[in-house]
Every structure is written in C-alpha cells, then in structure tokens.
Coordinates of C-alpha atoms in Angstrom, one line a residue:
X1432 CA -49.3 -27.2 -7.0
X1433 CA -50.7 -23.7 -7.9
X1434 CA -50.1 -22.9 -4.0
X1435 CA -46.5 -24.2 -4.5
X1436 CA -45.6 -22.2 -7.2
X1437 CA -46.8 -19.2 -5.8
X1438 CA -45.4 -19.5 -2.7
X1439 CA -42.0 -20.6 -4.9
X1440 CA -42.3 -17.5 -6.8
X1441 CA -43.1 -15.2 -3.8
X1442 CA -39.9 -16.1 -2.4
X1443 CA -37.8 -15.8 -5.1
X1444 CA -39.2 -12.2 -5.8
X1445 CA -38.5 -11.5 -2.0
X1446 CA -35.1 -12.8 -2.4
X1447 CA -34.6 -10.6 -5.5
X1448 CA -35.5 -7.6 -3.8
X1449 CA -33.7 -7.8 -1.1
X1450 CA -30.5 -8.2 -2.9
X1451 CA -31.4 -5.6 -5.1
X1452 CA -31.9 -3.1 -1.9
X1453 CA -29.1 -4.6 -0.3
X1454 CA -26.8 -3.6 -3.4
X1455 CA -28.5 0.0 -3.9
X1456 CA -27.3 0.6 -0.4
X1457 CA -23.9 -0.9 -0.9
X1458 CA -23.7 1.4 -4.0
X1459 CA -25.1 4.1 -2.9
X1460 CA -25.4 5.0 0.8
X1461 CA -21.5 3.7 1.7
X1462 CA -19.1 4.4 2.2
X1463 CA -20.6 6.1 5.7
X1464 CA -17.2 8.0 6.8
X1465 CA -17.3 10.6 9.6
X1466 CA -16.9 14.5 8.0
X1467 CA -13.3 15.4 7.0
X1468 CA -11.7 17.3 10.1
X1469 CA -11.1 20.7 9.9
X1470 CA -7.6 21.0 9.5
X1471 CA -5.2 23.8 8.9
X1472 CA -1.6 22.1 8.9
X1473 CA 1.5 24.7 9.7
X1474 CA 3.8 23.7 6.7
X1475 CA 7.5 24.5 8.8
X1476 CA 10.3 23.4 7.6
X1477 CA 11.0 20.3 10.1
X1478 CA 7.7 18.8 9.0
X1479 CA 8.2 19.2 5.3
X1480 CA 11.6 17.4 5.9
X1481 CA 10.1 14.6 8.1
X1482 CA 7.2 14.3 5.4
X1483 CA 9.3 14.3 2.4
X1484 CA 11.6 11.3 4.2
X1485 CA 8.4 9.5 5.1
X1486 CA 6.4 9.8 1.2
X1487 CA 10.0 8.7 -0.4
X1488 CA 11.4 6.3 2.2
X1489 CA 9.1 4.6 4.4
X1490 CA 5.4 5.2 3.8
X1491 CA 6.9 5.4 0.0
X1492 CA 3.9 7.3 -1.4
X1493 CA 5.6 8.4 -4.1
X1494 CA 6.4 4.7 -5.3
X1495 CA 3.0 4.7 -6.5
X1496 CA 2.1 8.0 -7.0
X1497 CA 5.2 8.7 -9.9
X1498 CA 6.1 6.6 -13.1
X1499 CA 8.6 3.5 -12.1
X1500 CA 11.1 2.2 -14.9
X1501 CA 10.3 -1.4 -15.0
X1502 CA 12.9 -2.0 -17.4
X1503 CA 15.2 -2.0 -14.6
X1504 CA 15.7 -3.7 -11.6
X1505 CA 13.4 -2.8 -8.9
X1506 CA 11.5 -0.3 -10.9
X1507 CA 13.5 3.0 -10.0
X1508 CA 11.2 6.1 -10.1
X1509 CA 11.5 7.6 -13.6
X1510 CA 9.9 10.9 -13.0
X1511 CA 6.6 12.2 -12.7
X1512 CA 6.7 13.2 -8.8
X1513 CA 3.7 12.5 -7.5
X1514 CA 1.9 13.1 -11.2
X1515 CA 0.4 9.4 -10.8
X1516 CA -1.2 7.5 -13.5
X1517 CA 0.6 4.0 -12.7
X1518 CA -1.8 1.4 -13.8
X1519 CA -1.9 -1.6 -12.0
X1520 CA -5.0 -4.5 -14.3
X1521 CA -5.8 -7.7 -14.8
X1522 CA -2.1 -9.0 -15.8
X1523 CA -1.1 -8.3 -12.5
X1524 CA -3.7 -10.2 -10.9
X1525 CA -6.2 -7.2 -9.8
X1526 CA -9.8 -7.3 -10.0
X1527 CA -10.3 -4.7 -12.7
X1528 CA -8.3 -1.5 -13.6
X1529 CA -6.9 1.1 -11.0
X1530 CA -4.5 3.9 -11.6
X1531 CA -2.6 5.7 -9.1
X1532 CA -3.9 9.4 -8.3
X1533 CA -1.9 12.6 -9.3
X1534 CA -1.2 13.7 -5.3
X1535 CA 0.5 17.1 -6.9
X1536 CA -1.1 20.8 -6.4
X1537 CA -2.5 20.6 -10.1
X1538 CA -5.3 17.5 -8.4
X1539 CA -5.2 18.2 -5.2
X1540 CA -4.9 21.9 -5.0
X1541 CA -8.7 22.5 -3.8
X1542 CA -8.9 20.1 -1.0
X1543 CA -8.6 21.1 2.3
X1544 CA -6.0 19.6 4.8
X1545 CA -8.6 18.0 6.3
X1546 CA -9.6 15.8 3.1
X1547 CA -6.4 14.7 2.5
X1548 CA -6.2 13.9 6.0
X1549 CA -9.3 11.9 5.6
X1550 CA -8.5 10.1 2.3
X1551 CA -5.0 9.2 3.7
X1552 CA -6.2 7.6 6.9
X1553 CA -9.6 6.1 6.7
X1554 CA -9.8 5.9 2.4
X1555 CA -12.9 8.0 1.7
X1556 CA -11.6 11.2 -0.8
X1557 CA -13.0 14.5 -1.2
X1558 CA -16.5 13.3 -2.9
X1559 CA -16.8 11.0 -0.4
X1560 CA -16.1 7.8 -3.2
X1561 CA -14.3 5.0 -1.4
X1562 CA -10.5 4.4 -2.2
X1563 CA -9.3 0.9 -3.7
X1564 CA -7.3 -0.4 -0.8
X1565 CA -4.3 -0.5 -3.2
X1566 CA -3.2 2.8 -1.4
X1567 CA -3.1 0.7 2.4
X1568 CA -5.1 3.4 3.9
X1569 CA -6.2 0.6 7.0
X1570 CA -2.1 0.9 7.6
X1571 CA -1.7 4.8 7.6
X1572 CA -4.8 4.9 9.6
X1573 CA -2.8 3.2 13.0
X1574 CA 0.4 5.8 12.6
X1575 CA 0.7 9.2 14.7
X1576 CA -1.5 11.9 13.4
X1577 CA 1.9 14.4 13.7
X1578 CA 3.3 11.9 10.8
X1579 CA 0.1 12.2 8.4
X1580 CA 0.5 15.6 8.9
X1581 CA 4.0 15.8 7.9
X1582 CA 3.0 13.8 4.9
X1583 CA 0.2 16.0 4.1
X1584 CA 2.6 19.1 4.2
X1585 CA 5.1 17.8 2.2
X1586 CA 2.9 16.9 -0.6
X1587 CA 1.6 20.8 -0.5
X1588 CA 5.4 21.8 -1.6
X1589 CA 5.4 19.3 -4.7
X1590 CA 5.6 20.6 -8.5
X1591 CA 2.3 21.0 -9.7
X1592 CA 2.2 18.6 -12.7
X1593 CA -0.9 18.4 -15.0
X1594 CA -2.2 14.8 -15.2
X1595 CA -5.6 13.7 -16.1
X1596 CA -6.1 10.1 -14.5
X1597 CA -8.4 7.7 -16.5
X1598 CA -11.6 6.5 -13.8
X1599 CA -10.6 3.2 -12.2
X1600 CA -12.8 0.2 -13.4
X1601 CA -13.7 -2.8 -11.2
X1602 CA -15.0 -6.1 -12.0
X1603 CA -18.4 -7.0 -10.4
X1604 CA -19.0 -7.8 -7.3
X1605 CA -15.9 -5.3 -6.0
X1606 CA -17.4 -2.1 -7.5
X1607 CA -19.9 -2.2 -5.0
X1608 CA -18.1 -4.1 -2.2
X1609 CA -14.9 -1.7 -2.3
X1610 CA -17.6 0.8 -0.5
X1611 CA -17.7 -1.6 2.3
X1612 CA -14.0 -1.2 3.1
X1613 CA -13.0 2.2 4.2
X1614 CA -13.0 2.3 7.8
X1615 CA -12.4 4.8 10.3
X1616 CA -8.8 5.4 11.7
X1617 CA -7.4 4.1 15.2
X1618 CA -4.2 6.2 15.3
X1619 CA -1.3 5.7 17.8
X1620 CA 1.4 7.6 19.2
X1621 CA 5.3 7.2 17.4
X1622 CA 7.0 5.4 20.0
X1623 CA 10.3 6.9 21.0
X1624 CA 13.0 5.9 18.6
X1625 CA 15.2 4.5 21.9
X1626 CA 12.2 2.2 22.1
X1627 CA 14.0 0.2 19.3
X1628 CA 11.5 -2.7 19.1
X1629 CA 8.3 -0.2 19.4
X1630 CA 9.6 1.9 17.0
X1631 CA 10.5 -0.7 14.1
X1632 CA 7.2 -2.3 14.8
X1633 CA 5.6 1.4 13.9
X1634 CA 7.6 1.8 11.1
X1635 CA 6.8 -1.9 9.8
X1636 CA 3.3 -1.1 10.1
X1637 CA 4.0 2.5 7.9
X1638 CA 5.9 0.5 5.5
X1639 CA 3.0 -2.1 5.3
X1640 CA 5.6 -4.8 4.9
X1641 CA 2.8 -7.4 6.3
X1642 CA 0.8 -6.8 2.9
X1643 CA 3.1 -8.2 0.8
X1644 CA 5.0 -10.6 3.0
X1645 CA 1.9 -12.4 3.8
X1646 CA -0.3 -15.0 1.6
X1647 CA -3.3 -13.4 0.3
X1648 CA -6.9 -14.9 -1.0
X1649 CA -9.0 -12.3 -3.0
X1650 CA -6.8 -9.4 -1.7
X1651 CA -7.0 -10.5 2.0
X1652 CA -4.3 -11.7 4.1
X1653 CA -4.9 -15.7 5.0
X1654 CA -4.7 -15.6 8.5
X1655 CA -1.6 -17.2 10.3
X1656 CA 0.9 -16.4 7.3
X1657 CA 1.6 -13.0 8.6
X1658 CA 5.6 -12.1 7.3
X1659 CA 5.8 -15.6 6.0
X1660 CA 5.9 -14.5 2.5
X1661 CA 4.3 -16.3 -0.7
X1662 CA 2.2 -13.2 -2.2
X1663 CA 2.3 -13.7 -5.9
X1664 CA 2.9 -10.5 -7.6
X1665 CA 2.0 -11.3 -11.7
X1666 CA 4.3 -10.2 -14.5
X1667 CA 4.4 -10.8 -18.1
X1668 CA 7.1 -13.2 -17.8
X1669 CA 5.8 -15.5 -15.0
X1670 CA 5.7 -14.6 -11.0
X1671 CA 7.5 -13.4 -8.3
X1672 CA 6.8 -14.6 -4.8
X1673 CA 7.3 -12.4 -1.8
X1674 CA 10.0 -14.0 0.4
X1675 CA 9.6 -14.9 4.3
X1676 CA 10.7 -12.2 6.4
X1677 CA 10.2 -14.1 9.7
X1678 CA 13.2 -15.4 11.7
X1679 CA 13.3 -18.7 10.8
X1680 CA 16.1 -19.8 10.2
X1681 CA 15.9 -22.2 7.1
X1682 CA 13.3 -20.3 5.4
X1683 CA 13.4 -16.7 6.7
X1684 CA 16.2 -14.3 7.9
X1685 CA 16.8 -16.2 10.8
X1686 CA 20.3 -16.4 9.9
X1687 CA 20.5 -12.7 9.0
X1688 CA 22.5 -10.3 11.1
X1689 CA 21.3 -6.7 11.8
X1690 CA 24.6 -5.5 9.5
X1691 CA 23.7 -7.7 6.6
X1692 CA 19.8 -6.4 6.7
X1693 CA 20.7 -3.4 6.3
X1694 CA 23.5 -3.6 4.2
X1695 CA 20.6 -5.1 1.7
X1696 CA 18.5 -2.3 1.2
X1697 CA 21.9 0.9 1.4
X1698 CA 23.4 -1.2 -1.7
X1699 CA 20.8 0.5 -3.5
X1700 CA 21.9 4.1 -2.2
X1701 CA 24.1 3.9 -5.4
X1702 CA 21.1 4.2 -8.0
X1703 CA 23.4 2.3 -10.6
X1704 CA 23.9 -0.7 -8.5
X1705 CA 22.2 -3.9 -9.8
X1706 CA 19.9 -1.9 -12.3
X1707 CA 20.4 -3.4 -15.5
X1708 CA 18.2 -3.2 -18.1
X1709 CA 15.8 -6.2 -18.2
X1710 CA 14.9 -8.3 -21.0
X1711 CA 11.0 -9.3 -22.0
X1712 CA 11.3 -12.4 -20.6
X1713 CA 13.3 -11.4 -17.4
X1714 CA 11.4 -11.4 -14.0
X1715 CA 11.6 -8.1 -11.9
X1716 CA 11.4 -7.5 -8.0
X1717 CA 8.1 -5.3 -7.4
X1718 CA 9.5 -3.8 -3.8
X1719 CA 10.8 -0.5 -4.2
X1720 CA 14.4 -0.9 -3.4
X1721 CA 15.7 2.3 -4.6
X1722 CA 13.4 4.1 -2.3
X1723 CA 13.7 2.2 1.1
X1724 CA 17.5 2.7 0.3
X1725 CA 17.3 6.2 1.4
X1726 CA 15.6 4.9 5.1
X1727 CA 18.2 6.0 7.8
X1728 CA 20.2 3.3 9.1
X1729 CA 18.6 3.6 12.6
X1730 CA 15.0 2.9 11.0
X1731 CA 16.1 -0.2 9.2
X1732 CA 18.1 -1.3 12.2
X1733 CA 14.5 -1.1 14.0
X1734 CA 12.7 -2.9 11.3
X1735 CA 15.1 -5.6 11.6
X1736 CA 14.6 -5.8 15.5
X1737 CA 10.6 -6.0 15.5
X1738 CA 11.2 -8.7 12.3
X1739 CA 13.5 -10.6 14.5
X1740 CA 10.8 -10.5 17.3
X1741 CA 8.2 -12.5 15.4
X1742 CA 7.5 -15.9 15.4
X1743 CA 9.2 -18.0 12.8
X1744 CA 7.1 -19.6 10.0
X1745 CA 8.6 -22.6 8.4
X1746 CA 7.3 -21.7 4.7
X1747 CA 9.6 -22.0 1.6
X1748 CA 9.5 -19.8 -0.9
X1749 CA 10.1 -20.1 -4.7
X1750 CA 11.0 -16.7 -5.3
X1751 CA 10.6 -16.6 -9.2
X1752 CA 8.8 -19.0 -11.2
X1753 CA 9.0 -18.0 -15.0
X1754 CA 6.2 -19.2 -17.9

C-alpha cells in the first residue's frame, strides 16, 4: 500500500509541476509575436481621409475608443473622440473588466507606425502584451495593408486627449489564456469596388459583422451559426439579441430589398432620428447605427449583396428580452 501511495503522490506532484510550468509558460513566454515591422507611413491627404472614413464608418474604431451616450438609441458618440475609457464589465457578460484604450497622440505618440500596425493586426501592443480580442484584430489582420496604413495615418491626426485608462482585470483562467489569442495576420488585397460581391465580403470582414450576428459560447462563435443571429448582449434591463442577417425568408433578411437595407442605415444620418432619451427600464441597441449611417451607399449595397449570397439559416431571434 505504501508503494501505491508513493506512486500516487509522485504522479500528483508531477501533474502539479506540469500545470505550473504550463501556466508560467503561457503567462510569461507568450504571446510570441513577430517584431513590429519598420514602417514610416506617409500621411497623405487621401490616406488620412480614407482612414477617417474607415475608422468612423466601417471598422468603427471610434465607436469603442470614444465615449458613447447610452441614454439614447444606438449609443451615439458623445465626445472624447479617441480618448478611450469605455468600460466593458461583468454586468455585460464580459469575463472581467476591460477598458478601451486612448488612441490619441497623447497616449500613442511614442508608438512607432510599426507598433501600431502590429497591435491593430495581430493583437500585441508596444510592450509585447496580448490585447483582449474585444478589438477584432483577427478581422483587421485580414484587411489590405493599405487600409491599415490609412487608419494609422488618421489616428495620428486626432486631437491629443489626456485620459489615463485603468488596467484591465480578466477572470481566471482568461488572464492566462489571453496570451494565446494573438496570431499572425493573413492580409488580403482589397477587391475592386466594381466587384460588388467580393468587395462586400471585404467590408463585412472589416466591420466584424459575424462577431455580433452569430451565436457564441464563451466568446467563441459557434460553428454553423455565422450571421444567423442570436448573440446576447446583457444590459441592466435585460438582454438584446443580434438579429439573423442571412437571407432566410422568414427569420432573416431574405425579404429585404437593397433599398430597404440601405435605408435602414441611412435613416440615422439625421442624428435626431429615433434617438429619444431612454429610461432605466428600456433596452438599447449595441449597434453603432449612427456611425454606420455614414457609410457610402455603394458600400452598404456591396454589404447587402454579400449577405444575400450567404446560406440561409433558419433561426428565429427574439430581439429584446426584458427582466
């Protein structure tokens, strides 16, 4: 019996040592990202304007990295452009507390263009720390490099805002596992805008539509649910579920015309449209309608064309669930 106990204790000690070493490796040796590229991006007027358009209306960087007014429908930007500080906490079903970064030159002024490029496309910051994929760097890493250059050129023009952001606090074991999440980018070439289907797919990736309009389990998209809706967003008054945007006739957007799709976004061009003050018992839409409203009609048409090409998913979504 003593020999059995000795063997069991030895196995237990070995398991503890292996787990401890694995945890230490994940915590301190990862992420293993390539060195930031050496870049010096020319801030041409065309690049800055393209970057502004993408940062506000397609990739919507400014959505998270600014203050939003959640007392109004769609949470329009309330100020602090690029200054960060938006809080994403457990009350929103996040595994901890995360704050959006200050991306103005007051905070990023000592970052090189290459360090910004690496952070946006692979999820590793200047200090080599893994970013939480609330910022969809996995999607941005599939963009055309030139579009990333344009976004960086625009970010450099933001008015500096002094705003010290609290450190994130991730729950165990995610505070370790976050280091395994960054990955090398797999860039693409931006399709010609005349190729509406391919360009629509490119824009849909940039806008990260699939991340919200799919069912998820512990933050990961459930395979087969892509674009079929059902992701839940917790709010004080209940839950809001993302709709099905596949071309299913009954439960998706199969009956939507291109005109009605475009108009659904463009109605928010008027900042006063459908933005009443919401009460404490009201549910809000997490979608940044007011930012997407600034997208070019041709871009919205391309997105519609791509979404209509998807396989229909029969998933009926109850959009609003009050407590």
